[in-house]
């Protein structure tokens, strides 16, 4: 079985009508928290039953909807490369060293939401020391998507279908894997879901997950990304075991 190893926006987002040049939503740089922070307690509890990496992956997959929503008006590759690195970090944290984003370059109703998308995605990885409730990030990203998308129907149908898949395959009680002693991540992170799980236009078979994750890593080019760690740097880390940009 062959897998596409290139990063492309998930088909449900790509096939939606969300990529439009018009901007219908409010955007106040001084009050951006209100566009994504509120969330329902029931949804928070439901997502709390999933592993950490399942929640992170759901946040990243929702981020792809936001990325695609602005594709007609944003031609800066930074958000795409950032999400690409986040997906890699969900396989192993060492793939994505911390990098500051120059926030002053990301203002306004197009670049501002993309900045918040990157901030939420990064917080699902870098911010767990301050707040280990990683499910907040998948809900924040959902709220941000609902705020900026021109029509929420297709996104909500996709979100519900993706959540159902995660509940079937990536609950905490199904994944007792522990983090290695050198990992900065908390326990309960579980195994990484591949991006293909979130392509709800296609059947999903978890027995191919290792192949999918390996194909994704092999398709990355750390030399072309400001966010991915180089293979030589990874090989020199005691915390990294195995061949860089291969899955196990």
PDB file of C-alpha atoms in Angstrom:
ATOM      1  CA  UNK A   1       0.000   0.000   0.000  1.00  0.00           C
ATOM      2  CA  UNK A   2       1.374   3.404  -0.981  1.00  0.00           C
ATOM      3  CA  UNK A   3       0.906   6.639   0.917  1.00  0.00           C
ATOM      4  CA  UNK A   4       1.169  10.228  -0.243  1.00  0.00           C
ATOM      5  CA  UNK A   5       4.128  11.672   1.668  1.00  0.00           C
ATOM      6  CA  UNK A   6       3.561  15.315   0.696  1.00  0.00           C
ATOM      7  CA  UNK A   7       1.882  17.807   3.007  1.00  0.00           C
ATOM      8  CA  UNK A   8      -1.381  18.891   1.456  1.00  0.00           C
ATOM      9  CA  UNK A   9      -4.481  20.256   3.105  1.00  0.00           C
ATOM     10  CA  UNK A  10      -6.860  17.516   4.191  1.00  0.00           C
ATOM     11  CA  UNK A  11      -9.368  16.642   1.476  1.00  0.00           C
ATOM     12  CA  UNK A  12     -12.515  17.497   3.495  1.00  0.00           C
ATOM     13  CA  UNK A  13     -11.173  21.056   3.890  1.00  0.00           C
ATOM     14  CA  UNK A  14      -9.903  21.231   0.325  1.00  0.00           C
ATOM     15  CA  UNK A  15     -13.263  20.098  -1.024  1.00  0.00           C
ATOM     16  CA  UNK A  16     -15.259  22.528   1.115  1.00  0.00           C
ATOM     17  CA  UNK A  17     -16.249  26.039   0.065  1.00  0.00           C
ATOM     18  CA  UNK A  18     -14.203  27.622   2.825  1.00  0.00           C
ATOM     19  CA  UNK A  19     -11.456  29.200   0.690  1.00  0.00           C
ATOM     20  CA  UNK A  20     -12.885  32.618  -0.177  1.00  0.00           C
ATOM     21  CA  UNK A  21     -11.207  36.028  -0.513  1.00  0.00           C
ATOM     22  CA  UNK A  22     -13.901  37.891   1.419  1.00  0.00           C
ATOM     23  CA  UNK A  23     -13.565  38.412   5.165  1.00  0.00           C
ATOM     24  CA  UNK A  24     -16.908  38.315   6.946  1.00  0.00           C
ATOM     25  CA  UNK A  25     -15.792  38.089  10.586  1.00  0.00           C
ATOM     26  CA  UNK A  26     -14.786  40.548  13.295  1.00  0.00           C
ATOM     27  CA  UNK A  27     -11.103  40.763  14.207  1.00  0.00           C
ATOM     28  CA  UNK A  28      -9.945  42.961  17.082  1.00  0.00           C
ATOM     29  CA  UNK A  29      -6.227  42.572  17.808  1.00  0.00           C
ATOM     30  CA  UNK A  30      -6.785  43.648  21.422  1.00  0.00           C
ATOM     31  CA  UNK A  31      -9.500  41.084  22.152  1.00  0.00           C
ATOM     32  CA  UNK A  32      -8.515  37.997  20.181  1.00  0.00           C
ATOM     33  CA  UNK A  33      -9.054  35.638  23.120  1.00  0.00           C
ATOM     34  CA  UNK A  34     -12.804  35.940  22.817  1.00  0.00           C
ATOM     35  CA  UNK A  35     -12.668  34.374  19.346  1.00  0.00           C
ATOM     36  CA  UNK A  36     -11.348  31.053  20.587  1.00  0.00           C
ATOM     37  CA  UNK A  37     -11.180  30.664  24.383  1.00  0.00           C
ATOM     38  CA  UNK A  38     -14.818  29.961  25.430  1.00  0.00           C
ATOM     39  CA  UNK A  39     -15.800  26.308  25.164  1.00  0.00           C
ATOM     40  CA  UNK A  40     -18.441  23.900  26.355  1.00  0.00           C
ATOM     41  CA  UNK A  41     -17.781  21.838  29.477  1.00  0.00           C
ATOM     42  CA  UNK A  42     -19.344  18.743  27.913  1.00  0.00           C
ATOM     43  CA  UNK A  43     -17.018  18.906  24.902  1.00  0.00           C
ATOM     44  CA  UNK A  44     -14.045  19.504  27.218  1.00  0.00           C
ATOM     45  CA  UNK A  45     -14.881  16.374  29.216  1.00  0.00           C
ATOM     46  CA  UNK A  46     -15.434  14.303  26.074  1.00  0.00           C
ATOM     47  CA  UNK A  47     -12.101  15.310  24.550  1.00  0.00           C
ATOM     48  CA  UNK A  48     -10.459  14.685  27.916  1.00  0.00           C
ATOM     49  CA  UNK A  49     -11.044  10.969  27.380  1.00  0.00           C
ATOM     50  CA  UNK A  50      -8.698  11.058  24.375  1.00  0.00           C
ATOM     51  CA  UNK A  51      -4.922  10.776  24.504  1.00  0.00           C
ATOM     52  CA  UNK A  52      -2.784  13.890  24.411  1.00  0.00           C
ATOM     53  CA  UNK A  53      -1.506  13.196  20.913  1.00  0.00           C
ATOM     54  CA  UNK A  54      -5.059  12.607  19.679  1.00  0.00           C
ATOM     55  CA  UNK A  55      -6.061  16.046  20.932  1.00  0.00           C
ATOM     56  CA  UNK A  56      -2.956  17.655  19.469  1.00  0.00           C
ATOM     57  CA  UNK A  57      -3.608  15.991  16.113  1.00  0.00           C
ATOM     58  CA  UNK A  58      -7.220  17.161  16.141  1.00  0.00           C
ATOM     59  CA  UNK A  59      -5.994  20.713  16.767  1.00  0.00           C
ATOM     60  CA  UNK A  60      -3.508  20.470  13.895  1.00  0.00           C
ATOM     61  CA  UNK A  61      -6.114  19.009  11.542  1.00  0.00           C
ATOM     62  CA  UNK A  62      -8.520  21.852  12.415  1.00  0.00           C
ATOM     63  CA  UNK A  63      -5.636  24.222  11.778  1.00  0.00           C
ATOM     64  CA  UNK A  64      -5.521  22.936   8.212  1.00  0.00           C
ATOM     65  CA  UNK A  65      -9.096  24.152   7.701  1.00  0.00           C
ATOM     66  CA  UNK A  66      -7.987  27.607   8.860  1.00  0.00           C
ATOM     67  CA  UNK A  67      -4.918  27.442   6.619  1.00  0.00           C
ATOM     68  CA  UNK A  68      -7.097  26.593   3.623  1.00  0.00           C
ATOM     69  CA  UNK A  69      -9.698  29.229   4.506  1.00  0.00           C
ATOM     70  CA  UNK A  70      -7.072  31.947   3.936  1.00  0.00           C
ATOM     71  CA  UNK A  71      -5.297  30.335   0.973  1.00  0.00           C
ATOM     72  CA  UNK A  72      -6.773  32.857  -1.483  1.00  0.00           C
ATOM     73  CA  UNK A  73      -5.432  35.845   0.461  1.00  0.00           C
ATOM     74  CA  UNK A  74      -2.286  34.542   2.176  1.00  0.00           C
ATOM     75  CA  UNK A  75       0.770  33.441   0.223  1.00  0.00           C
ATOM     76  CA  UNK A  76       3.238  33.210   3.103  1.00  0.00           C
ATOM     77  CA  UNK A  77       4.363  29.613   3.631  1.00  0.00           C
ATOM     78  CA  UNK A  78       5.117  30.082   7.338  1.00  0.00           C
ATOM     79  CA  UNK A  79       1.776  28.738   8.674  1.00  0.00           C
ATOM     80  CA  UNK A  80       1.950  25.662   6.452  1.00  0.00           C
ATOM     81  CA  UNK A  81       5.524  24.935   7.496  1.00  0.00           C
ATOM     82  CA  UNK A  82       4.585  25.457  11.131  1.00  0.00           C
ATOM     83  CA  UNK A  83       1.744  22.927  10.944  1.00  0.00           C
ATOM     84  CA  UNK A  84       4.012  20.541   9.065  1.00  0.00           C
ATOM     85  CA  UNK A  85       6.487  20.688  11.963  1.00  0.00           C
ATOM     86  CA  UNK A  86       3.705  20.255  14.530  1.00  0.00           C
ATOM     87  CA  UNK A  87       2.608  17.011  12.873  1.00  0.00           C
ATOM     88  CA  UNK A  88       6.218  15.805  13.014  1.00  0.00           C
ATOM     89  CA  UNK A  89       6.517  16.799  16.690  1.00  0.00           C
ATOM     90  CA  UNK A  90       3.443  14.729  17.438  1.00  0.00           C
ATOM     91  CA  UNK A  91       5.518  11.713  16.375  1.00  0.00           C
ATOM     92  CA  UNK A  92       8.589  12.797  18.362  1.00  0.00           C
ATOM     93  CA  UNK A  93       8.951  16.041  20.285  1.00  0.00           C
ATOM     94  CA  UNK A  94      12.579  16.537  19.180  1.00  0.00           C
ATOM     95  CA  UNK A  95      11.587  17.180  15.556  1.00  0.00           C
ATOM     96  CA  UNK A  96      10.407  20.690  16.433  1.00  0.00           C
ATOM     97  CA  UNK A  97      12.775  22.852  18.543  1.00  0.00           C
ATOM     98  CA  UNK A  98      11.155  25.955  19.991  1.00  0.00           C
ATOM     99  CA  UNK A  99      11.161  28.868  17.538  1.00  0.00           C
ATOM    100  CA  UNK A 100       9.726  32.318  18.211  1.00  0.00           C
ATOM    101  CA  UNK A 101       7.268  33.783  15.713  1.00  0.00           C
ATOM    102  CA  UNK A 102       7.654  37.520  15.074  1.00  0.00           C
ATOM    103  CA  UNK A 103       4.140  38.517  16.106  1.00  0.00           C
ATOM    104  CA  UNK A 104       4.487  42.039  14.721  1.00  0.00           C
ATOM    105  CA  UNK A 105       4.564  40.538  11.214  1.00  0.00           C
ATOM    106  CA  UNK A 106       1.269  38.749  11.836  1.00  0.00           C
ATOM    107  CA  UNK A 107      -1.392  41.396  12.323  1.00  0.00           C
ATOM    108  CA  UNK A 108      -4.715  42.115  10.688  1.00  0.00           C
ATOM    109  CA  UNK A 109      -7.747  40.006   9.726  1.00  0.00           C
ATOM    110  CA  UNK A 110      -5.757  37.549   7.570  1.00  0.00           C
ATOM    111  CA  UNK A 111      -2.383  37.174   9.238  1.00  0.00           C
ATOM    112  CA  UNK A 112      -3.822  37.661  12.745  1.00  0.00           C
ATOM    113  CA  UNK A 113      -5.982  34.501  12.684  1.00  0.00           C
ATOM    114  CA  UNK A 114      -3.082  32.576  11.145  1.00  0.00           C
ATOM    115  CA  UNK A 115      -0.867  33.723  14.008  1.00  0.00           C
ATOM    116  CA  UNK A 116      -3.420  32.514  16.556  1.00  0.00           C
ATOM    117  CA  UNK A 117      -3.703  29.219  14.673  1.00  0.00           C
ATOM    118  CA  UNK A 118       0.072  28.765  14.974  1.00  0.00           C
ATOM    119  CA  UNK A 119       0.021  29.857  18.627  1.00  0.00           C
ATOM    120  CA  UNK A 120      -2.652  27.309  19.543  1.00  0.00           C
ATOM    121  CA  UNK A 121      -0.877  24.564  17.587  1.00  0.00           C
ATOM    122  CA  UNK A 122       2.401  25.374  19.305  1.00  0.00           C
ATOM    123  CA  UNK A 123       0.750  25.534  22.723  1.00  0.00           C
ATOM    124  CA  UNK A 124      -0.499  21.962  22.252  1.00  0.00           C
ATOM    125  CA  UNK A 125       3.183  21.016  22.228  1.00  0.00           C
ATOM    126  CA  UNK A 126       5.168  23.715  24.034  1.00  0.00           C
ATOM    127  CA  UNK A 127       2.584  24.849  26.591  1.00  0.00           C
ATOM    128  CA  UNK A 128       1.814  21.673  28.513  1.00  0.00           C
ATOM    129  CA  UNK A 129       4.041  22.591  31.460  1.00  0.00           C
ATOM    130  CA  UNK A 130       1.763  25.551  32.171  1.00  0.00           C
ATOM    131  CA  UNK A 131      -1.527  23.810  31.389  1.00  0.00           C
ATOM    132  CA  UNK A 132      -1.579  20.038  30.907  1.00  0.00           C
ATOM    133  CA  UNK A 133      -5.247  19.992  29.789  1.00  0.00           C
ATOM    134  CA  UNK A 134      -4.328  19.521  26.157  1.00  0.00           C
ATOM    135  CA  UNK A 135      -7.975  19.142  25.122  1.00  0.00           C
ATOM    136  CA  UNK A 136      -8.332  22.899  25.585  1.00  0.00           C
ATOM    137  CA  UNK A 137      -6.149  23.351  22.499  1.00  0.00           C
ATOM    138  CA  UNK A 138      -8.331  21.190  20.258  1.00  0.00           C
ATOM    139  CA  UNK A 139     -11.349  23.191  21.438  1.00  0.00           C
ATOM    140  CA  UNK A 140      -9.603  26.532  20.998  1.00  0.00           C
ATOM    141  CA  UNK A 141      -8.714  25.588  17.422  1.00  0.00           C
ATOM    142  CA  UNK A 142     -12.288  24.469  16.784  1.00  0.00           C
ATOM    143  CA  UNK A 143     -13.619  27.792  18.064  1.00  0.00           C
ATOM    144  CA  UNK A 144     -11.158  29.763  15.949  1.00  0.00           C
ATOM    145  CA  UNK A 145     -12.148  27.779  12.856  1.00  0.00           C
ATOM    146  CA  UNK A 146     -15.836  28.414  13.547  1.00  0.00           C
ATOM    147  CA  UNK A 147     -15.125  32.134  13.890  1.00  0.00           C
ATOM    148  CA  UNK A 148     -13.258  32.561  10.586  1.00  0.00           C
ATOM    149  CA  UNK A 149     -14.851  29.986   8.273  1.00  0.00           C
ATOM    150  CA  UNK A 150     -17.524  31.406   5.947  1.00  0.00           C
ATOM    151  CA  UNK A 151     -19.734  28.357   6.510  1.00  0.00           C
ATOM    152  CA  UNK A 152     -19.369  26.042   9.489  1.00  0.00           C
ATOM    153  CA  UNK A 153     -21.519  23.141   8.263  1.00  0.00           C
ATOM    154  CA  UNK A 154     -18.856  21.119   6.451  1.00  0.00           C
ATOM    155  CA  UNK A 155     -16.303  21.755   9.193  1.00  0.00           C
ATOM    156  CA  UNK A 156     -18.618  20.663  11.999  1.00  0.00           C
ATOM    157  CA  UNK A 157     -19.568  17.474  10.137  1.00  0.00           C
ATOM    158  CA  UNK A 158     -15.876  16.734   9.636  1.00  0.00           C
ATOM    159  CA  UNK A 159     -15.026  17.539  13.272  1.00  0.00           C
ATOM    160  CA  UNK A 160     -17.719  15.199  14.583  1.00  0.00           C
ATOM    161  CA  UNK A 161     -16.614  12.393  12.248  1.00  0.00           C
ATOM    162  CA  UNK A 162     -12.968  12.873  13.235  1.00  0.00           C
ATOM    163  CA  UNK A 163     -13.842  12.897  16.917  1.00  0.00           C
ATOM    164  CA  UNK A 164     -15.790   9.653  16.493  1.00  0.00           C
ATOM    165  CA  UNK A 165     -12.729   8.028  14.899  1.00  0.00           C
ATOM    166  CA  UNK A 166     -10.495   9.218  17.706  1.00  0.00           C
ATOM    167  CA  UNK A 167     -12.924   7.950  20.331  1.00  0.00           C
ATOM    168  CA  UNK A 168     -12.867   4.566  18.626  1.00  0.00           C
ATOM    169  CA  UNK A 169      -9.084   4.304  18.278  1.00  0.00           C
ATOM    170  CA  UNK A 170      -7.315   6.810  20.557  1.00  0.00           C
ATOM    171  CA  UNK A 171      -8.896   6.857  23.994  1.00  0.00           C
ATOM    172  CA  UNK A 172      -6.566   6.990  26.974  1.00  0.00           C
ATOM    173  CA  UNK A 173      -7.680   3.557  28.145  1.00  0.00           C
ATOM    174  CA  UNK A 174      -6.583   2.098  24.794  1.00  0.00           C
ATOM    175  CA  UNK A 175      -3.082   3.589  24.844  1.00  0.00           C
ATOM    176  CA  UNK A 176      -1.098   2.908  28.011  1.00  0.00           C
ATOM    177  CA  UNK A 177       2.175   3.927  26.347  1.00  0.00           C
ATOM    178  CA  UNK A 178       4.440   5.926  28.639  1.00  0.00           C
ATOM    179  CA  UNK A 179       6.771   8.764  27.716  1.00  0.00           C
ATOM    180  CA  UNK A 180      10.502   8.050  27.918  1.00  0.00           C
ATOM    181  CA  UNK A 181      12.302   9.598  30.875  1.00  0.00           C
ATOM    182  CA  UNK A 182      13.920  12.322  28.745  1.00  0.00           C
ATOM    183  CA  UNK A 183      10.652  13.480  27.192  1.00  0.00           C
ATOM    184  CA  UNK A 184       9.373  16.915  28.267  1.00  0.00           C
ATOM    185  CA  UNK A 185       5.790  15.780  27.650  1.00  0.00           C
ATOM    186  CA  UNK A 186       3.375  14.564  30.330  1.00  0.00           C
ATOM    187  CA  UNK A 187       2.081  11.027  30.608  1.00  0.00           C
ATOM    188  CA  UNK A 188      -1.070  10.080  28.757  1.00  0.00           C
ATOM    189  CA  UNK A 189       0.114  11.345  25.384  1.00  0.00           C
ATOM    190  CA  UNK A 190      -0.417   7.975  23.691  1.00  0.00           C
ATOM    191  CA  UNK A 191       0.523   6.963  20.144  1.00  0.00           C
ATOM    192  CA  UNK A 192       0.418   9.543  17.316  1.00  0.00           C
ATOM    193  CA  UNK A 193      -2.590   9.392  14.976  1.00  0.00           C
ATOM    194  CA  UNK A 194      -1.595   9.812  11.324  1.00  0.00           C
ATOM    195  CA  UNK A 195      -3.042  12.657   9.271  1.00  0.00           C
ATOM    196  CA  UNK A 196      -4.968  10.106   7.212  1.00  0.00           C
ATOM    197  CA  UNK A 197      -7.261   9.423  10.161  1.00  0.00           C
ATOM    198  CA  UNK A 198      -8.655  12.922   9.602  1.00  0.00           C
ATOM    199  CA  UNK A 199      -9.419  12.389   5.925  1.00  0.00           C
ATOM    200  CA  UNK A 200     -13.005  11.442   6.614  1.00  0.00           C
ATOM    201  CA  UNK A 201     -13.697  11.171   2.886  1.00  0.00           C
ATOM    202  CA  UNK A 202     -11.793   7.870   2.950  1.00  0.00           C
ATOM    203  CA  UNK A 203     -12.068   4.700   5.055  1.00  0.00           C
ATOM    204  CA  UNK A 204      -9.546   4.477   7.881  1.00  0.00           C
ATOM    205  CA  UNK A 205      -7.660   1.303   8.788  1.00  0.00           C
ATOM    206  CA  UNK A 206      -5.339   1.716  11.827  1.00  0.00           C
ATOM    207  CA  UNK A 207      -3.189  -1.291  10.914  1.00  0.00           C
ATOM    208  CA  UNK A 208      -1.398   0.961   8.383  1.00  0.00           C
ATOM    209  CA  UNK A 209      -0.569   3.738  10.863  1.00  0.00           C
ATOM    210  CA  UNK A 210       3.144   2.950  11.103  1.00  0.00           C
ATOM    211  CA  UNK A 211       3.502   3.060   7.318  1.00  0.00           C
ATOM    212  CA  UNK A 212       1.589   6.334   7.134  1.00  0.00           C
ATOM    213  CA  UNK A 213       3.691   7.985   9.845  1.00  0.00           C
ATOM    214  CA  UNK A 214       6.892   6.760   8.235  1.00  0.00           C
ATOM    215  CA  UNK A 215       5.805   8.089   4.834  1.00  0.00           C
ATOM    216  CA  UNK A 216       5.005  11.475   6.362  1.00  0.00           C
ATOM    217  CA  UNK A 217       8.391  11.769   8.060  1.00  0.00           C
ATOM    218  CA  UNK A 218      10.267  10.627   4.959  1.00  0.00           C
ATOM    219  CA  UNK A 219       8.497  13.313   2.937  1.00  0.00           C
ATOM    220  CA  UNK A 220       9.767  16.147   5.136  1.00  0.00           C
ATOM    221  CA  UNK A 221      12.714  18.336   4.177  1.00  0.00           C
ATOM    222  CA  UNK A 222      14.249  19.859   7.324  1.00  0.00           C
ATOM    223  CA  UNK A 223      16.657  21.903   5.190  1.00  0.00           C
ATOM    224  CA  UNK A 224      13.697  23.738   3.652  1.00  0.00           C
ATOM    225  CA  UNK A 225      11.940  24.444   6.959  1.00  0.00           C
ATOM    226  CA  UNK A 226      12.763  27.046   9.627  1.00  0.00           C
ATOM    227  CA  UNK A 227      11.026  24.854  12.212  1.00  0.00           C
ATOM    228  CA  UNK A 228      12.242  21.279  11.746  1.00  0.00           C
ATOM    229  CA  UNK A 229      15.396  19.997  13.455  1.00  0.00           C
ATOM    230  CA  UNK A 230      18.189  18.850  11.173  1.00  0.00           C
ATOM    231  CA  UNK A 231      19.042  15.160  10.961  1.00  0.00           C
ATOM    232  CA  UNK A 232      22.539  15.734  12.367  1.00  0.00           C
ATOM    233  CA  UNK A 233      21.151  17.605  15.383  1.00  0.00           C
ATOM    234  CA  UNK A 234      18.678  14.806  16.054  1.00  0.00           C
ATOM    235  CA  UNK A 235      21.350  12.134  15.780  1.00  0.00           C
ATOM    236  CA  UNK A 236      23.337  13.919  18.493  1.00  0.00           C
ATOM    237  CA  UNK A 237      20.479  13.917  21.012  1.00  0.00           C
ATOM    238  CA  UNK A 238      20.501  11.273  23.747  1.00  0.00           C
ATOM    239  CA  UNK A 239      16.712  11.562  23.834  1.00  0.00           C
ATOM    240  CA  UNK A 240      16.349  10.642  20.170  1.00  0.00           C
ATOM    241  CA  UNK A 241      16.641   6.945  19.359  1.00  0.00           C
ATOM    242  CA  UNK A 242      16.474   5.622  15.818  1.00  0.00           C
ATOM    243  CA  UNK A 243      16.920   7.070  12.350  1.00  0.00           C
ATOM    244  CA  UNK A 244      15.891  10.712  11.911  1.00  0.00           C
ATOM    245  CA  UNK A 245      12.780  11.183   9.825  1.00  0.00           C
ATOM    246  CA  UNK A 246      11.832   7.537   9.890  1.00  0.00           C
ATOM    247  CA  UNK A 247       9.165   6.007  12.085  1.00  0.00           C
ATOM    248  CA  UNK A 248      10.689   3.419  14.417  1.00  0.00           C
TER     249      UNK A 248
END
